[in-house]
Coordinates of C-alpha atoms and ligand atoms in Angstrom, one line a residue:
Chain A
M612 CA 41.6 -21.8 -38.6
T613 CA 40.2 -19.9 -41.9
A614 CA 36.4 -19.8 -40.6
S615 CA 37.5 -18.6 -37.0
K616 CA 39.2 -15.6 -39.5
A617 CA 36.1 -15.2 -42.0
L618 CA 33.6 -15.4 -39.0
R619 CA 34.8 -13.2 -35.7
T620 CA 32.3 -13.1 -32.8
E621 CA 32.1 -11.6 -29.9
E622 CA 31.0 -10.4 -27.3
F623 CA 28.9 -7.6 -26.9
L624 CA 26.7 -5.3 -24.7
V625 CA 23.2 -4.9 -24.8
N626 CA 21.6 -2.4 -21.9
M627 CA 18.1 -3.5 -20.9
G628 CA 16.2 -1.1 -19.5
P629 CA 15.4 1.0 -17.7
H630 CA 11.4 0.9 -19.6
H631 CA 11.4 -2.5 -20.6
P632 CA 8.4 -3.7 -20.2
S633 CA 9.2 -6.8 -18.3
T634 CA 11.0 -4.4 -15.7
H635 CA 8.2 -4.0 -13.6
G636 CA 9.2 -0.2 -12.7
V637 CA 12.5 1.1 -13.8
C638 CA 16.0 -1.0 -14.1
R639 CA 18.6 -1.2 -15.9
F640 CA 20.8 -4.5 -16.7
L641 CA 24.0 -4.2 -18.2
L642 CA 23.5 -7.8 -20.4
T643 CA 27.0 -9.0 -21.9
M644 CA 26.2 -11.2 -24.8
D645 CA 27.4 -14.3 -26.1
G646 CA 24.6 -14.2 -29.1
E647 CA 21.8 -15.1 -27.1
V648 CA 23.1 -16.7 -24.4
V649 CA 23.9 -14.4 -21.0
I650 CA 27.3 -14.2 -20.2
K651 CA 27.3 -11.2 -17.0
A652 CA 23.7 -9.9 -15.8
V653 CA 24.4 -6.3 -13.9
P654 CA 21.3 -4.4 -12.3
Y655 CA 21.5 -0.6 -11.6
I656 CA 19.1 1.2 -9.4
G657 CA 18.2 4.0 -8.3
Y658 CA 15.8 4.8 -11.2
L659 CA 13.1 5.2 -8.2
H660 CA 14.8 6.5 -5.8
R661 CA 12.8 8.6 -3.8
A662 CA 14.8 9.2 -0.2
L663 CA 11.4 7.3 1.6
E664 CA 13.5 6.8 4.4
K665 CA 14.7 10.6 5.3
I666 CA 11.0 11.6 4.1
C667 CA 9.7 9.2 7.1
E668 CA 12.6 10.3 9.6
N669 CA 11.4 13.8 9.0
R670 CA 7.4 13.5 9.4
T671 CA 6.1 12.4 13.5
Y672 CA 5.0 9.0 13.8
P673 CA 1.1 8.9 12.4
Q674 CA 2.3 11.0 9.6
C675 CA 4.9 8.7 8.0
L676 CA 1.6 6.5 7.7
P677 CA 0.8 7.6 4.1
V678 CA 3.9 7.1 3.2
L679 CA 5.0 3.4 3.8
D680 CA 2.1 3.0 1.5
R681 CA 4.0 3.9 -1.6
F682 CA 7.3 2.0 -0.1
E683 CA 5.4 -1.4 -2.1
Y684 CA 2.4 0.1 -3.6
C685 CA 0.8 -3.8 -4.5
T686 CA 1.2 -4.3 -1.0
S687 CA 0.7 -1.1 1.0
M688 CA -1.8 -2.7 3.7
S689 CA 1.6 -5.2 5.3
C690 CA 4.6 -2.1 4.7
E691 CA 1.6 0.0 7.2
Y692 CA 1.2 -2.8 9.2
A693 CA 5.3 -3.6 9.5
F694 CA 5.3 -0.4 10.4
C695 CA 3.2 0.4 12.9
L696 CA 3.9 -3.0 14.3
A697 CA 7.4 -1.5 14.2
V698 CA 5.9 1.5 16.8
E699 CA 4.1 -1.1 19.1
K700 CA 6.8 -2.6 19.2
L701 CA 9.0 0.2 20.6
A702 CA 5.9 2.2 22.5
G703 CA 4.8 -0.8 23.9
I704 CA 1.7 -0.5 23.1
Q705 CA -1.4 -2.8 22.3
A706 CA -3.7 -3.0 20.0
P707 CA -7.8 -4.0 20.9
E708 CA -8.5 -7.8 19.7
R709 CA -11.0 -7.1 16.6
A710 CA -8.3 -4.5 15.3
E711 CA -6.2 -7.2 15.5
Y712 CA -8.5 -9.4 13.1
L713 CA -9.1 -6.3 11.0
R714 CA -5.4 -6.6 10.4
I715 CA -5.3 -9.5 9.2
I716 CA -8.3 -9.9 7.1
M717 CA -6.8 -6.7 5.2
V718 CA -2.8 -8.0 4.7
E719 CA -4.1 -11.6 3.7
L720 CA -6.3 -9.9 1.6
N721 CA -3.7 -7.7 0.6
R722 CA -1.6 -10.4 -0.7
I723 CA -4.4 -12.4 -2.8
A724 CA -4.3 -8.9 -4.2
S725 CA -0.5 -8.7 -4.6
H726 CA -0.1 -12.3 -5.5
L727 CA -3.2 -11.4 -8.5
I728 CA -1.2 -9.2 -9.9
W729 CA 1.9 -10.9 -9.9
F730 CA 0.0 -14.1 -11.8
G731 CA -1.2 -11.5 -13.6
T732 CA 1.5 -10.0 -15.4
T733 CA 4.5 -12.6 -15.0
A734 CA 1.6 -14.3 -17.8
L735 CA 2.0 -11.4 -19.6
D736 CA 5.5 -11.3 -19.3
L737 CA 5.4 -14.8 -20.7
G738 CA 2.9 -14.0 -24.2
A739 CA -0.7 -15.1 -22.5
I740 CA -3.4 -11.9 -21.9
T741 CA -6.1 -13.7 -20.8
P742 CA -4.6 -14.9 -17.0
F743 CA -4.1 -10.8 -16.7
L744 CA -7.7 -9.9 -17.2
Y745 CA -8.8 -12.5 -14.9
G746 CA -6.2 -11.4 -12.4
F747 CA -7.0 -7.8 -12.4
R748 CA -10.8 -9.1 -11.7
E749 CA -10.8 -10.5 -9.4
R750 CA -8.3 -8.0 -7.8
E751 CA -10.9 -5.7 -8.2
D752 CA -13.4 -7.5 -6.0
I753 CA -10.9 -7.0 -3.0
L754 CA -9.9 -3.5 -4.1
D755 CA -14.2 -3.1 -3.6
L756 CA -13.7 -4.3 -0.2
F757 CA -10.7 -1.6 0.6
E758 CA -12.3 0.3 -0.7
M759 CA -15.5 0.6 1.2
T760 CA -13.2 0.1 4.4
C761 CA -11.2 2.7 4.0
G762 CA -11.8 4.4 0.6
Q763 CA -8.9 4.3 -1.0
R764 CA -8.0 1.4 -4.0
L765 CA -3.9 1.6 -3.9
T766 CA -2.4 3.8 -0.8
Y767 CA -4.5 2.8 1.8
N768 CA -3.5 4.2 5.2
Y769 CA -6.2 2.2 7.3
I770 CA -4.0 1.0 9.9
R771 CA -2.8 3.2 12.3
I772 CA -0.2 3.1 15.4
G773 CA -2.8 0.7 17.8
G774 CA -5.7 -0.7 15.0
V775 CA -7.0 0.8 12.4
S776 CA -8.4 4.0 10.9
R777 CA -12.2 3.0 11.0
D778 CA -14.5 0.3 11.6
I779 CA -15.6 -2.2 8.2
P780 CA -18.9 -1.0 7.7
S781 CA -21.6 -3.8 7.7
Q782 CA -21.8 -4.7 3.8
F783 CA -18.1 -6.0 4.3
I784 CA -18.5 -9.3 6.2
P785 CA -21.4 -10.3 3.5
K786 CA -19.0 -9.2 0.4
A787 CA -16.2 -10.8 1.9
K788 CA -18.2 -14.0 2.2
E789 CA -18.8 -14.1 -1.0
F790 CA -15.6 -13.2 -1.9
I791 CA -13.5 -16.0 -0.6
D792 CA -16.4 -18.7 -1.3
K793 CA -16.3 -17.9 -5.2
F794 CA -12.1 -17.4 -4.7
P795 CA -11.4 -21.2 -5.3
S796 CA -12.8 -21.9 -7.6
K797 CA -11.2 -18.3 -9.6
I798 CA -7.5 -20.1 -8.9
D799 CA -9.2 -24.1 -10.5
D800 CA -9.5 -21.7 -13.7
Y801 CA -6.0 -20.0 -13.6
V802 CA -4.2 -23.5 -13.3
K803 CA -6.1 -24.8 -15.4
L804 CA -5.1 -22.2 -18.0
L805 CA -1.3 -22.6 -17.3
N806 CA -0.6 -25.6 -15.4
E807 CA 0.0 -27.5 -18.3
N808 CA 0.1 -25.5 -21.1
P809 CA 3.2 -26.4 -23.1
I810 CA 4.5 -22.9 -23.5
W811 CA 3.5 -22.3 -20.3
V812 CA 5.6 -24.6 -19.1
V813 CA 8.4 -24.8 -21.5
R814 CA 9.3 -21.6 -20.5
N815 CA 9.2 -21.8 -16.8
R816 CA 10.7 -25.3 -16.5
N817 CA 14.2 -25.6 -15.4
V818 CA 14.7 -22.2 -16.0
G819 CA 16.0 -20.3 -13.4
I820 CA 17.0 -22.6 -11.3
L821 CA 18.1 -21.4 -7.2
P822 CA 19.7 -23.6 -4.8
P823 CA 18.0 -23.2 -1.6
E824 CA 22.4 -22.9 -0.1
L825 CA 22.5 -20.0 -3.3
A826 CA 19.3 -18.7 -1.9
L827 CA 20.1 -18.3 2.0
S828 CA 22.9 -16.8 1.8
Y829 CA 21.4 -14.1 -0.8
G830 CA 19.1 -13.4 2.2
V831 CA 16.4 -14.6 -0.2
S832 CA 12.8 -14.8 1.5
G833 CA 9.1 -15.1 0.9
P834 CA 8.0 -17.1 -2.0
V835 CA 10.7 -17.1 -3.7
L836 CA 12.7 -18.6 -0.3
R837 CA 10.2 -21.1 -0.6
G838 CA 9.9 -22.3 -3.7
S839 CA 13.6 -23.4 -3.0
G840 CA 12.1 -25.7 -1.0
V841 CA 12.8 -23.9 2.5
K842 CA 10.5 -23.9 4.1
F843 CA 10.6 -20.8 5.9
D844 CA 7.3 -18.0 6.6
L845 CA 7.9 -16.0 9.4
R846 CA 4.0 -16.1 10.1
K847 CA 4.4 -19.8 11.1
D848 CA 8.3 -19.2 12.4
D849 CA 8.7 -16.1 14.0
P850 CA 5.0 -15.6 14.7
Y851 CA 3.7 -12.3 15.4
S852 CA 0.2 -10.3 15.6
I853 CA -2.2 -13.1 16.7
Y854 CA -1.5 -15.6 13.0
D855 CA -0.8 -18.9 16.0
R856 CA -4.6 -18.8 16.0
F857 CA -5.2 -19.6 12.6
E858 CA -4.7 -23.1 10.4
F859 CA -2.1 -22.5 7.4
D860 CA 0.0 -24.2 5.3
I861 CA 3.3 -23.2 3.7
P862 CA 3.6 -24.7 0.6
T863 CA 7.2 -25.1 -0.6
G864 CA 8.1 -26.2 -4.2
K865 CA 11.1 -29.4 -4.8
Y866 CA 13.2 -27.8 -7.0
G867 CA 13.1 -23.8 -7.2
D868 CA 12.6 -22.8 -10.6
C869 CA 10.1 -20.2 -12.4
Y870 CA 7.6 -22.9 -12.6
D871 CA 7.8 -23.9 -8.7
R872 CA 7.4 -20.4 -8.1
Y873 CA 4.7 -20.0 -9.6
L874 CA 3.1 -22.8 -7.8
V875 CA 4.1 -21.9 -4.6
R876 CA 2.3 -18.9 -4.8
M877 CA -1.2 -20.7 -5.9
A878 CA -1.1 -22.9 -3.3
E879 CA -0.8 -19.1 -1.3
M880 CA -3.6 -17.8 -2.8
L881 CA -5.7 -20.3 -0.9
Q882 CA -4.3 -20.8 2.4
S883 CA -4.8 -16.6 2.9
T884 CA -8.4 -17.0 1.2
R885 CA -8.1 -19.9 4.2
I886 CA -7.1 -17.2 6.9
V887 CA -9.6 -14.8 6.3
K888 CA -12.3 -16.8 6.1
Q889 CA -11.5 -18.4 9.7
A890 CA -10.4 -14.3 10.8
L891 CA -13.5 -14.0 9.6
E892 CA -15.8 -16.0 11.3
Q893 CA -14.2 -15.3 14.8
L894 CA -14.0 -11.7 14.4
P895 CA -14.3 -10.3 17.9
E896 CA -16.4 -7.0 18.6
G897 CA -15.3 -4.7 20.6
D898 CA -12.8 -1.0 20.3
I899 CA -10.7 -0.5 17.2
K900 CA -8.2 2.0 18.0
A901 CA -5.8 2.1 21.3
K902 CA -5.9 5.6 22.0
V903 CA -2.6 6.8 20.9
S904 CA -1.9 11.1 20.5
P905 CA -1.3 12.5 16.5
Q906 CA 2.3 13.9 18.9
F907 CA 2.8 11.2 19.9
K908 CA 6.6 10.4 21.4
P909 CA 8.5 7.0 22.3
P910 CA 10.5 6.3 25.0
K911 CA 14.0 6.4 23.2
G912 CA 16.0 3.1 21.7
E913 CA 15.1 1.0 18.7
V914 CA 13.4 -1.6 17.2
Y915 CA 13.6 -4.0 14.6
S916 CA 10.3 -5.7 13.5
R917 CA 9.5 -8.3 10.4
I918 CA 6.7 -9.4 9.5
E919 CA 5.9 -11.4 6.4
N920 CA 4.9 -9.5 3.2
S921 CA 3.4 -10.7 -0.2
R922 CA 7.3 -10.5 -1.3
G923 CA 9.2 -11.8 1.3
E924 CA 10.4 -10.4 4.7
M925 CA 9.2 -7.2 5.3
G926 CA 11.3 -5.1 8.0
I927 CA 10.8 -2.2 9.7
Y928 CA 13.9 -0.8 11.8
I929 CA 13.1 2.9 13.8
Q930 CA 15.6 4.2 16.5
S931 CA 13.7 6.6 17.9
P932 CA 16.0 9.7 20.2
G933 CA 13.3 10.2 22.8
D934 CA 12.5 13.4 23.1
S935 CA 10.7 13.7 19.6
K936 CA 7.9 13.1 17.5
K937 CA 9.6 12.6 14.7
P938 CA 11.9 9.3 14.1
L939 CA 15.7 9.5 14.3
R940 CA 16.5 6.6 11.6
V941 CA 14.2 4.4 10.1
K942 CA 15.4 1.5 7.7
M943 CA 13.3 0.1 5.4
R944 CA 13.6 -3.4 4.0
G945 CA 12.3 -5.3 1.4
G946 CA 12.1 -8.4 -0.5
S947 CA 12.6 -7.6 -4.0
Y948 CA 16.2 -6.1 -3.1
N949 CA 17.8 -9.1 -2.7
H950 CA 15.9 -11.2 -4.9
L951 CA 17.3 -8.2 -7.7
Q952 CA 20.5 -8.9 -6.1
V953 CA 20.4 -12.7 -7.0
M954 CA 19.4 -12.7 -10.0
P955 CA 22.5 -12.3 -11.3
E956 CA 23.4 -15.5 -10.9
I957 CA 20.8 -16.9 -12.0
V958 CA 20.5 -16.3 -15.0
K959 CA 24.5 -16.3 -16.5
G960 CA 23.9 -19.0 -19.3
G961 CA 21.0 -18.8 -19.6
K962 CA 19.0 -17.1 -22.2
I963 CA 17.7 -13.4 -22.7
A964 CA 14.1 -14.4 -23.0
D965 CA 15.1 -16.8 -19.3
L966 CA 16.1 -13.6 -18.3
V967 CA 12.5 -11.9 -18.9
A968 CA 10.8 -15.2 -17.0
V969 CA 13.1 -15.3 -13.8
M970 CA 12.2 -11.2 -13.8
A971 CA 8.7 -11.8 -13.7
S972 CA 9.4 -15.4 -11.3
M973 CA 10.8 -12.9 -8.8
D974 CA 7.8 -10.4 -8.6
I975 CA 10.4 -7.2 -8.0
I976 CA 8.8 -4.1 -7.6
M977 CA 11.1 -1.5 -7.8
P978 CA 9.6 1.2 -5.8
E979 CA 10.8 -1.4 -3.0
V980 CA 14.1 -2.2 -4.7
D981 CA 15.0 1.4 -4.3
R982 CA 12.7 3.0 -1.4
Chain B
M1063 CA 4.0 -36.0 -31.7
K1064 CA 2.7 -37.0 -28.2
K1065 CA 3.8 -33.1 -27.7
L1066 CA 1.6 -32.1 -30.5
I1067 CA -1.4 -33.9 -28.8
N1068 CA -0.5 -32.7 -26.0
G1069 CA -0.2 -28.8 -26.9
I1070 CA -4.6 -29.1 -28.7
K1071 CA -5.9 -30.8 -25.6
N1072 CA -4.4 -27.3 -23.4
L1073 CA -5.8 -25.3 -26.2
V1074 CA -8.6 -26.7 -26.2
I1075 CA -9.5 -26.7 -22.0
G1076 CA -7.6 -23.3 -22.7
L1077 CA -10.4 -22.0 -25.0
L1078 CA -13.4 -23.6 -22.7
T1079 CA -12.1 -22.2 -20.0
T1080 CA -12.4 -18.4 -22.0
G1081 CA -15.5 -19.3 -23.6
K1082 CA -17.5 -19.4 -20.1
H1083 CA -16.8 -15.7 -20.0
L1084 CA -17.8 -15.4 -23.7
G1085 CA -21.7 -14.9 -23.2
R1086 CA -21.6 -12.0 -20.6
H1087 CA -22.1 -8.4 -19.8
A1088 CA -18.7 -6.4 -19.4
I1089 CA -17.6 -5.5 -16.2
T1090 CA -15.9 -2.5 -17.5
I1091 CA -18.0 0.8 -18.3
Q1092 CA -17.9 3.6 -20.3
Y1093 CA -16.2 6.2 -18.6
P1094 CA -17.5 9.7 -19.2
T1095 CA -21.4 8.7 -20.1
Q1096 CA -21.5 6.5 -17.7
K1097 CA -19.9 7.1 -14.1
W1098 CA -18.8 4.0 -11.2
E1099 CA -20.9 5.1 -8.4
M1100 CA -18.3 6.0 -5.3
P1101 CA -18.7 4.3 -2.1
E1102 CA -19.4 6.3 0.4
R1103 CA -16.1 6.7 2.6
S1104 CA -14.4 7.1 -0.3
R1105 CA -11.6 9.6 -0.2
G1106 CA -12.1 12.3 -3.3
I1107 CA -11.6 16.2 -3.5
V1108 CA -10.7 17.6 -0.1
V1109 CA -13.4 20.1 0.6
L1110 CA -14.4 22.9 3.6
L1111 CA -18.2 21.5 4.8
S1112 CA -20.8 24.5 6.0
D1113 CA -23.1 24.6 8.8
K1114 CA -26.4 23.0 7.4
E1115 CA -28.8 25.9 8.8
T1116 CA -26.3 28.5 8.3
G1117 CA -24.2 28.3 5.5
E1118 CA -21.7 29.4 7.4
L1119 CA -18.0 27.3 7.4
N1120 CA -17.5 25.3 9.7
C1121 CA -14.0 26.3 10.3
T1122 CA -12.5 27.2 13.6
T1123 CA -9.3 27.4 12.2
C1124 CA -7.4 25.1 15.0
L1125 CA -4.9 24.4 12.4
L1126 CA -5.0 21.3 13.9
C1127 CA -5.4 19.6 9.7
E1128 CA -2.8 21.9 9.0
K1129 CA -0.5 20.3 11.6
A1130 CA -1.3 17.0 10.6
C1131 CA -0.7 17.0 6.5
P1132 CA 1.8 15.3 6.2
S1133 CA 2.8 16.6 2.7
S1134 CA 2.1 20.3 3.8
A1135 CA -0.5 20.9 1.5
I1136 CA -3.1 22.7 4.4
K1137 CA -1.8 26.6 4.9
I1138 CA -4.6 28.6 7.0
V1139 CA -4.5 31.6 6.6
Y1140 CA -5.9 33.8 9.8
E1141 CA -6.4 36.5 11.8
K1142 CA -6.4 37.1 15.6
D1143 CA -8.2 39.5 16.7
E1144 CA -7.2 42.0 20.7
K1145 CA -8.4 38.9 22.3
G1146 CA -5.8 36.6 20.5
K1147 CA -8.9 34.9 18.7
R1148 CA -8.0 33.5 15.4
H1149 CA -10.2 34.6 12.0
L1150 CA -10.1 32.1 9.1
K1151 CA -8.6 34.6 6.2
D1152 CA -8.6 32.1 3.8
F1153 CA -7.7 28.3 3.9
I1154 CA -6.0 26.8 0.7
V1155 CA -5.1 23.7 -0.3
D1156 CA -3.3 22.1 -2.7
H1157 CA -4.0 19.2 -4.2
G1158 CA -1.5 19.2 -6.4
L1159 CA 0.7 18.6 -3.0
C1160 CA -2.0 16.4 -1.5
C1161 CA -1.7 12.3 -1.6
F1162 CA -5.8 12.4 0.2
C1163 CA -5.0 11.0 3.2
G1164 CA -7.4 11.7 5.0
L1165 CA -5.1 12.5 8.0
C1166 CA -7.5 15.8 8.1
E1167 CA -10.5 15.0 8.0
E1168 CA -9.2 12.0 10.9
A1169 CA -7.8 14.9 12.9
C1170 CA -11.2 18.0 12.6
N1171 CA -12.6 17.7 15.7
F1172 CA -15.6 19.7 14.9
S1173 CA -16.3 18.0 10.7
A1174 CA -15.6 21.3 8.6
I1175 CA -13.3 19.5 6.6
K1176 CA -13.5 16.2 4.4
L1177 CA -12.2 13.9 1.6
A1178 CA -15.6 14.4 -0.6
T1179 CA -16.7 11.2 -3.3
K1180 CA -16.0 13.5 -5.8
Y1181 CA -12.6 13.1 -7.9
E1182 CA -12.6 14.8 -11.4
F1183 CA -11.0 17.9 -10.8
S1184 CA -8.0 17.9 -13.6
T1185 CA -7.4 21.3 -14.7
Y1186 CA -5.1 23.3 -17.4
T1187 CA -2.4 24.5 -15.3
K1188 CA -0.9 23.5 -12.1
D1189 CA -2.3 27.0 -9.9
D1190 CA -5.6 25.7 -10.4
L1191 CA -4.9 23.1 -8.4
L1192 CA -4.1 25.5 -5.4
W1193 CA -8.4 25.7 -3.9
H1194 CA -9.1 29.2 -1.6
T1195 CA -11.9 28.7 0.4
N1196 CA -14.4 30.2 -1.9
K1197 CA -14.0 26.7 -4.0
L1198 CA -14.1 24.5 -1.5
Q1199 CA -16.7 25.7 0.3
E1200 CA -18.4 25.2 -3.5
V1201 CA -17.9 21.7 -3.8
G1202 CA -18.3 21.0 -0.5
R1203 CA -21.7 22.8 -0.4
D1204 CA -23.6 19.2 -0.9
V1205 CA -21.4 17.1 -0.1
P1206 CA -23.3 15.1 2.7
Y1207 CA -22.3 14.6 6.2
E1208 CA -22.8 13.5 9.9
K1209 CA -21.9 16.5 12.3
V1210 CA -20.4 14.9 14.9
E1211 CA -19.6 16.4 18.5
R1212 CA -16.4 15.4 20.0
K1213 CA -16.2 15.8 23.2
K1214 CA -13.4 17.2 24.9
P1215 CA -12.0 14.5 27.8
E1216 CA -11.5 11.8 24.5
A1217 CA -9.4 14.5 22.5
K1218 CA -7.1 14.6 25.8
P1219 CA -3.9 11.6 25.0
A1220 CA -4.8 9.6 26.8
A1221 CA -1.4 7.7 26.0
P1222 CA 1.2 7.0 28.9
Q1223 CA 4.0 9.6 27.2
P1224 CA 4.7 12.4 28.7
T1225 CA 1.9 15.1 27.9
T1226 CA 4.1 18.1 26.1
A1227 CA 2.9 21.6 25.5
T1228 CA 2.4 21.2 21.9
P1229 CA -1.0 18.9 22.4
S1230 CA -2.1 21.1 25.1
K1231 CA -2.0 24.3 22.7
P1232 CA -5.0 22.8 20.7
I1233 CA -6.9 22.0 23.1
A1234 CA -7.1 25.0 25.4
E1235 CA -8.7 26.6 21.6
K1236 CA -11.1 24.1 20.7
Q1237 CA -12.9 25.3 24.6
S1238 CA -12.2 28.7 23.5
A1239 CA -13.9 28.2 20.2
K1240 CA -16.3 26.2 22.4
T1241 CA -16.9 28.5 24.8
G1242 CA -17.3 32.2 23.5
E1243 CA -14.3 32.5 26.1
A1244 CA -10.8 34.3 24.1
I1245 CA -8.5 32.7 25.8
S1246 CA -5.3 33.7 25.1
P1247 CA -3.4 30.6 23.2
A1248 CA -0.3 32.1 24.3
E1249 CA 2.0 31.1 21.9
P1250 CA 4.8 33.4 22.5
E1251 CA 7.0 32.6 19.3
K1252 CA 4.1 33.9 16.7
N1253 CA 3.8 37.4 16.6
P1254 CA -0.9 38.6 15.8
E1255 CA 0.0 41.3 12.6
L1256 CA 2.5 38.0 11.6
G1257 CA 0.1 36.2 11.3
E1258 CA -0.2 35.8 7.3
G1259 CA 0.9 32.5 6.7
A1260 CA 3.0 31.9 9.4
K1261 CA 3.6 28.0 10.1
P1262 CA 3.2 26.5 13.6
Q1263 CA 4.3 23.4 12.6
E1264 CA 8.7 23.6 13.7
D1265 CA 9.5 21.9 10.1
K1266 CA 8.1 20.3 7.9
Ligands
SF4_690 S1 -9.5 20.8 12.5 FE1 -11.1 21.3 11.7 S2 -11.6 23.2 12.7 FE2 -9.2 23.2 13.5 S3 -9.1 24.6 11.6 FE3 -9.0 22.4 9.7 S4 -10.9 22.8 8.9 FE4 -10.8 24.2 10.7
SF4_691 S1 -5.7 14.6 2.7 FE1 -4.0 14.0 3.9 S2 -2.1 15.3 2.6 FE2 -4.4 16.2 1.4 S3 -5.1 17.6 2.6 FE3 -5.3 16.5 3.9 S4 -4.1 15.6 5.4 FE4 -2.7 17.7 3.7

């Protein structure tokens, strides 16, 4: 009795962020703490809001593409791709065969690059610096491929409505093949570094467990959902473009913890290399772009089109007024938003250090949340 | 104890993996002294290209690039003579607004504008990012390019959508530029005297 009087304890509030090294962008968590244990976590978003949807509504359709690049800058190719697929669906444009293949090669390479960023930064958050350097070194090879094709390393503006902007240069295929051949051995290196590393295992195993029911009720998608054991991948379950022509597996986790999400992403990189390899082999000759006027006006209507991005379902909703070069409404859906919303549920009762691990394993990227 | 042995084992594995790279040379370069060779398609600063023989600008003031630019970084100041033909007075690119998307290069039918492989253009003030014709031309003098004469029928939109007055306008102007005849583009909303700075797009 006297002890409790002498040692008064109470909950206290901690602001984590907006500029915290582990938030990968600008995000603030208001944490209610009991000692080191998180009782409640409330994310505050909006610091990176750039009104991208509104900007798109004031641009013609081809002009929207550079904006889409900035939606989620780790996988700009996928964002452009999602937008172009939506517009093509709306206007009934069919991209030439070669363009379809080129797009898939680029998108899958971009998925690898994005997962490599995730791999590097996650390890960095949990105290391992070497993977960061290795991940970025391999990503550099992919960016070189992109740069020689479209001229930019981050905001590609490569995929166009009805095709792609330019054909690949002659050195592309040998270089890409070289990368694809050597990349699995690099993954072996990464896995050797981390898989059984005691610190890595302790920080990730049984941390931030996301049960599949909870994941589904929050609309979680992508590698996070698959880490929870739900085998759902839009490339297989709602095949778009020519994904049905490639052979690849969908890796899933078992327990839904941070470690499973890590394994799923590592396996996904290998699957992406498989897709790229097949696509490079099957790549047909031919046109790379259907004819689309820069002033083009899609017919009146609305469309929702979704693709499997490296962070989950990336959806684009477009409403076209029919008589305008500009969309009436554009809505972008990114996976990170849902992943951030489900976080308070799964960090409850854990340590504050686990919050960092969970945030990292969710692969949240703030520009996608705030748009 | 088992944990300890496991930890040491992993430490050794990790060190062996990283040790493979010890003897290798660095993949980074010392930037200001050493420079990366940019790929030929690399999109750097926007420059205006000049004819290789005459040294004149290739630009025909067709305003297509200005219309294509998503961030309104291009501003073309022109004057119309009595026949209605446009004469370039000033070509302004605001590199502070430009997002280096390359849409202007794609829109141009006369190989007049290009995103060069140059990337060092930092300045002390924002105003210095506003480049006028002279500077754009000077920087673009040594930029290699191939002049592509695009055929007229290809420029015409073949898409199923109903063509409107807007895309047909530049085509009419292109013809006038190619044949040298002055076909009046007939733009009722624009007054020749007010040509300076008048934006062709309705809203941006
Ligand atoms: S599109 Fe080319 S020719 Fe036309 S105004 Fe621009 S730079 Fe000049
Ligand atoms: S590169 Fe893009 S933003 Fe820059 S001037 Fe050209 S069209 Fe405009």
